[in-house]
CSV table of C-alpha atoms in Angstrom, one decimal:
chain,number,residue,atom,x,y,z
A,26,MET,CA,31.6,87.0,-40.4
A,27,VAL,CA,33.2,83.3,-39.3
A,28,SER,CA,29.6,81.2,-39.7
A,29,ASP,CA,25.8,82.0,-40.0
A,30,GLN,CA,25.5,79.1,-37.5
A,31,LYS,CA,26.1,79.6,-33.7
A,32,THR,CA,26.9,76.2,-33.2
A,33,GLY,CA,29.2,73.5,-35.3
A,34,PRO,CA,32.4,74.0,-37.3
A,35,SER,CA,32.9,77.6,-39.0
A,36,ASP,CA,32.3,77.8,-42.5
A,37,ASP,CA,36.5,78.1,-42.8
A,38,GLU,CA,37.0,75.3,-40.9
A,39,LEU,CA,34.6,72.8,-43.1
A,40,VAL,CA,36.3,74.5,-46.1
A,41,VAL,CA,39.7,73.4,-44.7
A,42,ARG,CA,38.3,70.0,-44.2
A,43,GLY,CA,36.8,69.7,-47.6
A,44,ALA,CA,40.3,71.0,-49.2
A,45,ALA,CA,41.6,68.0,-47.5
A,46,GLY,CA,39.4,65.7,-49.0
A,47,ASP,CA,36.6,65.8,-45.9
A,48,GLN,CA,33.6,64.6,-47.6
A,49,GLU,CA,31.0,65.5,-44.5
A,50,ALA,CA,32.6,68.9,-44.3
A,51,LEU,CA,31.8,69.2,-47.8
A,52,ARG,CA,28.3,68.2,-47.1
A,53,LEU,CA,27.8,70.3,-44.4
A,54,LEU,CA,28.8,73.3,-46.1
A,55,VAL,CA,26.9,73.0,-49.3
A,56,GLU,CA,23.8,72.2,-46.9
A,57,ARG,CA,24.4,75.2,-44.7
A,58,TRP,CA,24.7,77.7,-47.8
A,59,GLU,CA,22.3,76.2,-50.6
A,60,GLY,CA,19.5,78.0,-49.5
A,61,PRO,CA,20.8,81.2,-49.3
A,62,ILE,CA,22.7,80.9,-52.7
A,63,PHE,CA,19.5,79.0,-54.4
A,64,ALA,CA,17.4,82.5,-53.3
A,65,PHE,CA,20.1,84.9,-54.9
A,66,THR,CA,20.5,83.1,-58.2
A,67,ALA,CA,16.5,82.9,-58.3
A,68,ARG,CA,16.5,86.6,-57.9
A,69,MET,CA,19.4,87.3,-60.7
A,70,ILE,CA,17.9,84.8,-63.1
A,71,GLY,CA,14.0,84.6,-62.5
A,72,SER,CA,13.5,81.3,-63.0
A,73,TYR,CA,13.7,78.6,-60.1
A,74,GLU,CA,15.0,75.5,-62.6
A,75,THR,CA,18.2,77.3,-64.0
A,76,ALA,CA,19.0,78.9,-60.4
A,77,GLN,CA,19.0,75.0,-59.3
A,78,ASP,CA,20.9,74.5,-62.0
A,79,ILE,CA,23.9,77.2,-61.4
A,80,THR,CA,23.2,76.7,-58.0
A,81,GLN,CA,24.7,72.6,-58.2
A,82,ASP,CA,27.0,74.5,-60.2
A,83,VAL,CA,28.5,76.9,-57.9
A,84,PHE,CA,28.6,74.2,-55.3
A,85,LEU,CA,30.5,72.2,-57.7
A,86,ARG,CA,33.3,74.7,-58.5
A,87,VAL,CA,33.3,75.5,-54.3
A,88,CYS,CA,34.1,72.1,-53.8
A,89,ARG,CA,36.6,71.3,-56.6
A,90,ASN,CA,38.6,74.9,-55.7
A,91,ALA,CA,38.3,74.5,-52.2
A,92,HIS,CA,42.2,74.5,-52.0
A,93,ARG,CA,42.5,77.9,-53.5
A,94,TYR,CA,40.1,79.3,-50.3
A,95,ARG,CA,42.6,81.1,-47.7
A,96,PRO,CA,40.5,80.9,-44.8
A,97,SER,CA,40.2,84.6,-43.4
A,98,GLY,CA,36.5,84.1,-42.3
A,99,ARG,CA,35.2,86.2,-45.7
A,100,PHE,CA,33.8,82.2,-46.8
A,101,LYS,CA,30.0,84.2,-47.4
A,102,GLY,CA,31.9,86.9,-50.0
A,103,TRP,CA,34.1,84.4,-51.6
A,104,LEU,CA,31.0,82.1,-52.3
A,105,PHE,CA,29.0,85.1,-53.5
A,106,ARG,CA,31.6,86.4,-55.5
A,107,ILE,CA,31.3,82.6,-57.3
A,108,ALA,CA,27.7,82.5,-57.7
A,109,GLY,CA,27.6,86.3,-59.0
A,110,ASN,CA,30.2,85.6,-61.7
A,111,MET,CA,28.3,82.3,-62.6
A,112,VAL,CA,24.9,83.9,-62.7
A,113,ARG,CA,26.4,87.0,-65.0
A,114,SER,CA,28.1,84.3,-67.0
A,115,ARG,CA,24.8,82.4,-67.2
A,116,ILE,CA,22.9,85.6,-68.4
A,117,ARG,CA,25.5,86.6,-70.9
A,118,ARG,CA,25.8,83.3,-72.6
A,119,SER,CA,21.8,82.8,-72.8
A,120,ARG,CA,20.8,86.2,-73.5
A,121,ILE,CA,17.7,84.9,-71.4
A,122,VAL,CA,16.8,88.1,-69.5
A,123,ARG,CA,15.4,90.8,-71.1
A,124,TRP,CA,11.9,89.7,-70.1
A,125,VAL,CA,11.4,86.5,-67.6
A,126,ARG,CA,8.4,85.3,-65.8
A,127,PHE,CA,9.4,83.7,-62.7
A,128,ASP,CA,7.7,80.4,-62.9
A,129,SER,CA,5.6,81.1,-59.3
A,130,THR,CA,3.6,78.4,-59.3
A,131,VAL,CA,6.2,76.5,-57.6
A,132,HIS,CA,6.3,78.6,-55.0
A,133,ASP,CA,3.6,81.3,-54.9
A,134,SER,CA,0.5,80.3,-53.2
A,135,PRO,CA,-2.6,83.0,-53.0
A,136,SER,CA,-2.9,84.3,-49.4
A,137,PRO,CA,-6.4,82.8,-47.9
A,138,GLU,CA,-7.2,86.2,-46.1
A,139,LYS,CA,-7.4,88.3,-49.3
A,140,THR,CA,-10.2,88.7,-51.7
A,141,ALA,CA,-9.5,87.1,-55.4
A,142,ASP,CA,-9.1,90.6,-56.7
A,143,GLU,CA,-6.7,91.7,-54.0
A,144,THR,CA,-5.1,88.9,-54.8
A,145,ILE,CA,-4.8,89.1,-58.4
A,146,GLU,CA,-3.6,92.6,-58.1
A,147,ALA,CA,-1.1,91.5,-55.5
A,148,ASP,CA,0.3,88.7,-58.2
A,149,GLU,CA,0.4,91.9,-60.9
A,150,ARG,CA,2.4,93.9,-58.7
A,151,LYS,CA,5.0,91.1,-57.7
A,152,GLN,CA,5.3,90.1,-61.5
A,153,ALA,CA,5.8,93.8,-62.4
A,154,VAL,CA,8.3,94.3,-59.9
A,155,ARG,CA,10.2,91.0,-60.5
A,156,ALA,CA,9.9,91.7,-64.2
A,157,ALA,CA,11.4,95.1,-63.5
A,158,LEU,CA,14.4,93.9,-61.4
A,159,LEU,CA,15.1,91.4,-64.5
A,160,LYS,CA,15.4,94.4,-66.7
A,161,LEU,CA,18.2,96.1,-64.7
A,162,PRO,CA,21.7,95.5,-65.9
A,163,PRO,CA,23.2,92.0,-64.2
A,164,ARG,CA,25.6,93.6,-61.8
A,165,GLN,CA,22.6,96.7,-60.8
A,166,ARG,CA,20.9,93.4,-60.3
A,167,GLN,CA,23.4,91.6,-58.2
A,168,ALA,CA,23.7,94.5,-56.0
A,169,VAL,CA,20.3,94.3,-55.6
A,170,ALA,CA,20.0,90.7,-54.5
A,171,LEU,CA,23.2,91.2,-52.4
A,172,ARG,CA,22.6,94.4,-50.4
A,173,TYR,CA,18.6,93.8,-49.7
A,174,PHE,CA,17.8,89.9,-50.1
A,175,GLU,CA,21.0,88.8,-48.4
A,176,GLY,CA,21.3,91.5,-46.0
A,177,MET,CA,25.0,92.1,-46.9
A,178,THR,CA,26.7,95.7,-45.5
A,179,TYR,CA,28.0,98.0,-48.2
A,180,GLN,CA,31.1,96.7,-47.7
A,181,GLU,CA,30.4,93.0,-47.8
A,182,VAL,CA,28.6,93.4,-51.7
A,183,ALA,CA,31.5,95.2,-52.1
A,184,GLU,CA,33.6,92.3,-51.7
A,185,ALA,CA,31.4,90.3,-53.1
A,186,MET,CA,31.7,92.0,-56.5
A,187,GLU,CA,35.2,93.1,-56.8
A,188,ALA,CA,34.0,96.5,-56.8
A,189,SER,CA,34.5,99.6,-54.3
A,190,VAL,CA,32.1,100.6,-51.7
A,191,SER,CA,31.3,103.8,-53.9
A,192,ALA,CA,30.7,101.6,-57.1
A,193,VAL,CA,28.5,99.7,-55.0
A,194,GLU,CA,26.1,102.8,-53.8
A,195,SER,CA,26.2,104.1,-57.6
A,196,LEU,CA,24.9,100.2,-58.6
A,197,LEU,CA,22.0,100.5,-56.1
A,198,TYR,CA,21.1,104.1,-57.0
A,199,ARG,CA,20.9,103.2,-60.6
A,200,ALA,CA,19.0,100.2,-60.0
A,201,MET,CA,16.4,102.1,-57.8
A,202,ASP,CA,16.1,104.5,-60.5
A,203,GLY,CA,15.3,101.9,-62.8
A,204,LEU,CA,12.7,100.0,-60.0
A,205,LYS,CA,11.2,103.2,-60.3
A,206,GLN,CA,10.0,103.2,-63.5
A,207,CYS,CA,7.7,100.4,-63.0
A,208,SER,CA,4.3,102.0,-62.4
A,209,LEU,CA,3.2,99.2,-60.3
A,210,LEU,CA,5.6,100.0,-58.1
A,211,LYS,CA,5.3,103.4,-58.2
A,212,GLU,CA,1.2,102.7,-56.9
A,213,ALA,CA,2.5,100.3,-54.5
A,214,ARG,CA,4.7,103.2,-52.7
A,215,GLU,CA,1.6,105.1,-52.5
B,5,MET,CA,26.2,105.5,-29.2
B,6,THR,CA,24.9,107.8,-32.2
B,7,LEU,CA,24.8,106.2,-35.6
B,8,THR,CA,26.3,107.8,-38.2
B,9,HIS,CA,24.7,108.3,-41.5
B,10,GLU,CA,26.5,105.2,-43.0
B,11,ARG,CA,26.1,103.2,-40.4
B,12,ILE,CA,22.3,103.2,-40.6
B,13,LYS,CA,22.2,103.1,-44.8
B,14,ASP,CA,23.3,99.9,-43.6
B,15,GLN,CA,20.9,99.4,-41.3
B,16,LEU,CA,17.9,100.6,-43.6
B,17,ARG,CA,16.8,97.0,-43.9
B,18,LEU,CA,16.9,95.9,-40.5
B,19,TYR,CA,14.7,99.4,-39.9
B,20,VAL,CA,12.6,98.6,-42.5
B,21,GLU,CA,11.6,94.7,-41.8
B,22,GLY,CA,11.7,95.9,-38.0
B,23,GLU,CA,14.5,93.8,-36.8
B,24,LEU,CA,17.3,96.9,-35.0
B,25,PRO,CA,16.5,96.9,-31.3
B,26,LEU,CA,14.6,99.7,-30.0
B,27,GLU,CA,16.9,102.3,-29.0
B,28,GLU,CA,18.8,102.0,-32.8
B,29,SER,CA,15.2,101.9,-34.5
B,30,GLU,CA,14.5,105.2,-32.9
B,31,GLN,CA,18.1,106.8,-34.3
B,32,VAL,CA,17.6,105.9,-37.3
B,33,GLY,CA,13.9,107.4,-37.3
B,34,HIS,CA,15.2,110.8,-36.0
B,35,HIS,CA,17.8,110.3,-39.2
B,36,LEU,CA,15.1,109.6,-41.8
B,37,ARG,CA,13.1,113.0,-40.9
B,38,ASP,CA,16.2,115.0,-41.5
B,39,CYS,CA,17.9,113.0,-44.6
B,40,PRO,CA,16.0,112.9,-47.4
B,41,SER,CA,18.5,110.2,-49.2
B,42,CYS,CA,17.9,107.6,-46.0
B,43,ARG,CA,14.1,108.1,-46.3
B,44,ARG,CA,14.0,107.5,-50.0
B,45,GLU,CA,15.7,104.4,-50.0
B,46,SER,CA,13.7,103.1,-47.1
B,47,GLU,CA,10.4,103.8,-48.8
B,48,GLN,CA,12.0,102.2,-51.6
B,49,LEU,CA,13.2,99.5,-49.7
B,50,ARG,CA,9.8,98.7,-48.1
B,51,ALA,CA,8.1,98.4,-51.5
B,52,ILE,CA,10.7,96.3,-53.0
B,53,LEU,CA,10.8,94.1,-49.7
B,54,GLU,CA,7.1,93.4,-49.6
B,55,LEU,CA,6.8,93.1,-53.2
B,56,LEU,CA,9.8,90.8,-53.8
B,57,GLY,CA,11.0,89.2,-49.9
B,58,ALA,CA,7.5,87.7,-49.1
B,59,ASP,CA,7.7,84.9,-50.9
B,60,ALA,CA,11.5,84.5,-51.4
B,61,PRO,CA,12.5,80.7,-52.0
B,62,GLU,CA,14.5,79.5,-48.9
B,63,LYS,CA,15.4,75.9,-50.3
B,64,PRO,CA,16.1,74.5,-53.9
B,65,LEU,CA,13.8,72.7,-55.4
B,66,ARG,CA,15.9,69.5,-55.0
B,67,PRO,CA,18.7,69.2,-52.3
B,68,VAL,CA,22.2,69.8,-53.9
B,69,TRP,CA,24.7,67.7,-52.1
B,70,PRO,CA,23.9,64.5,-53.9
B,71,HIS,CA,24.0,66.1,-57.5
B,72,VAL,CA,27.6,67.7,-56.2
B,73,GLU,CA,28.6,64.6,-54.5
B,74,LYS,CA,27.7,62.6,-57.8
B,75,ARG,CA,30.1,64.9,-60.4
B,76,LEU,CA,33.0,64.7,-57.8
B,77,GLN,CA,32.9,60.8,-57.8
B,78,LYS,CA,32.6,60.9,-61.7
B,79,ALA,CA,35.3,63.2,-62.0
B,80,GLU,CA,37.6,61.4,-59.6
B,81,THR,CA,36.8,57.9,-61.2
B,82,GLY,CA,37.7,60.1,-64.6
B,83,ARG,CA,40.7,61.0,-63.3
B,84,LEU,CA,42.0,57.9,-62.0
B,85,THR,CA,40.7,56.2,-65.5
B,86,LEU,CA,43.0,59.0,-67.1
B,87,ILE,CA,45.7,58.2,-64.9
B,88,SER,CA,45.4,54.6,-65.7
B,89,GLY,CA,44.9,54.8,-69.5
B,90,VAL,CA,48.3,57.1,-69.9
B,91,ALA,CA,50.2,54.3,-67.4
B,92,ALA,CA,49.1,51.8,-69.6
B,93,ALA,CA,49.8,53.8,-73.2
B,94,ALA,CA,53.2,54.8,-72.1
B,95,GLY,CA,53.8,51.1,-71.2
B,96,LEU,CA,52.9,50.2,-74.6
B,97,LEU,CA,54.8,52.7,-75.8
B,98,ILE,CA,58.1,51.9,-74.2
B,99,ALA,CA,57.1,48.1,-75.0
B,100,VAL,CA,57.0,49.1,-78.8
B,101,PHE,CA,59.8,51.1,-79.0
B,102,ILE,CA,62.3,48.7,-77.3
B,103,GLY,CA,60.7,45.9,-79.7
B,104,GLN,CA,61.8,47.8,-82.8
B,105,ALA,CA,64.9,49.1,-81.2
B,106,PRO,CA,67.5,49.4,-83.6
B,107,GLU,CA,70.6,46.5,-84.0
B,108,GLN,CA,73.8,47.6,-81.9
B,109,SER,CA,75.6,48.5,-85.3
B,110,GLU,CA,72.7,51.4,-86.4
B,111,TRP,CA,73.0,52.8,-83.1
B,112,ASP,CA,76.8,52.5,-83.2
B,113,ALA,CA,76.6,54.0,-86.4
B,114,GLN,CA,75.1,57.5,-85.2
B,115,SER,CA,78.2,58.2,-83.3
B,116,PRO,CA,81.4,59.2,-84.3
B,117,LEU,CA,83.2,56.0,-83.0
B,118,GLY,CA,79.9,54.2,-84.9
B,119,LEU,CA,81.0,55.8,-88.4
B,120,ALA,CA,84.8,55.1,-87.9
B,121,LEU,CA,84.0,51.4,-87.1
B,122,SER,CA,81.4,51.2,-89.8
B,123,ALA,CA,83.8,53.0,-92.3
B,124,GLU,CA,87.0,49.9,-91.1
B,125,ARG,CA,84.0,47.0,-91.4
B,126,ASP,CA,83.6,48.5,-95.3
B,127,ASN,CA,87.3,48.6,-95.7
B,128,VAL,CA,88.0,45.1,-94.4
B,129,LEU,CA,85.2,44.1,-96.9
B,130,MET,CA,86.3,45.3,-99.9
B,131,ASP,CA,89.7,43.9,-99.0
B,132,PHE,CA,88.1,40.5,-98.8
B,133,THR,CA,86.3,40.8,-101.7
B,134,GLN,CA,88.9,42.3,-104.0
B,135,THR,CA,91.4,39.4,-102.6
B,136,ALA,CA,88.9,36.3,-103.2
B,137,ASP,CA,88.3,37.9,-106.6
B,138,THR,CA,92.5,37.6,-107.4
B,139,GLU,CA,92.3,34.2,-106.0
B,140,GLY,CA,89.5,32.8,-108.3
B,141,GLY,CA,91.6,34.4,-111.1
B,142,THR,CA,94.5,32.4,-110.3
B,143,HIS,CA,92.7,29.1,-110.2
B,144,SER,CA,91.2,29.6,-113.6
């Protein structure tokens, strides 16, 4: 993929310009990708505030290392590889996640069409599946986030994780197996 | 065109989200009837996406660029400060070095020629001393 945007400069072009000192190009690049990277890190780490910190660090690293990127139309894979490594590093350092509650008050809001009981039940299910996701080993979690939330192909996930496609399939299989242990998720499927 | 099993696996999320074109969606539907593995994955996917995807954060809590720009500028300022600091320190060292440079004779003394000259000078001084002593004795 060259760029998510149908118009405007490609990601590769922006990185090259950024590496040559063009701050405006770096700004455009950051604004183009901050949403997906924040969503990815938030799902991986389970906290919006921590995800904000990591997202900032990811883009700082991208800007500082723009000269290392070889334009090949694979900026997204390079970007998510940096993000994935930084999230896993943060998890290792802080030992944050065995159980982390999403700070859902920031983004979640009750649906007006649901009764109070339904809302509570839906919230419980969301919390349960989020907790189940966060209990997965970091690489399984990373594979789920890239594949199912970023919508990457198996090949793209493999590139972003510096793994083979079969290794990604194995990670996803085990991740799904882990999520099945979440009883509320089972109920949701029935 | 008939979709392969691998291609369908890659399309499951779009299928579950109803984003596939009709023809491809029908092909995936047919495939799911015959493939337990893809069927299981699509069911799990549907449940997970329903629970996690609905309220996915689309934007960071705060814009990222102002923070990144500030850090980049700070690093650049730090780099320039470091360069000017190193240059100043180097200049100071050179000045101190020149100011405390040994005399020419001491420089020369480190070389073979210097050593020879130094020995010759000592001989001359010794001869002069001896001559002075002798002359003094004659007068007294």
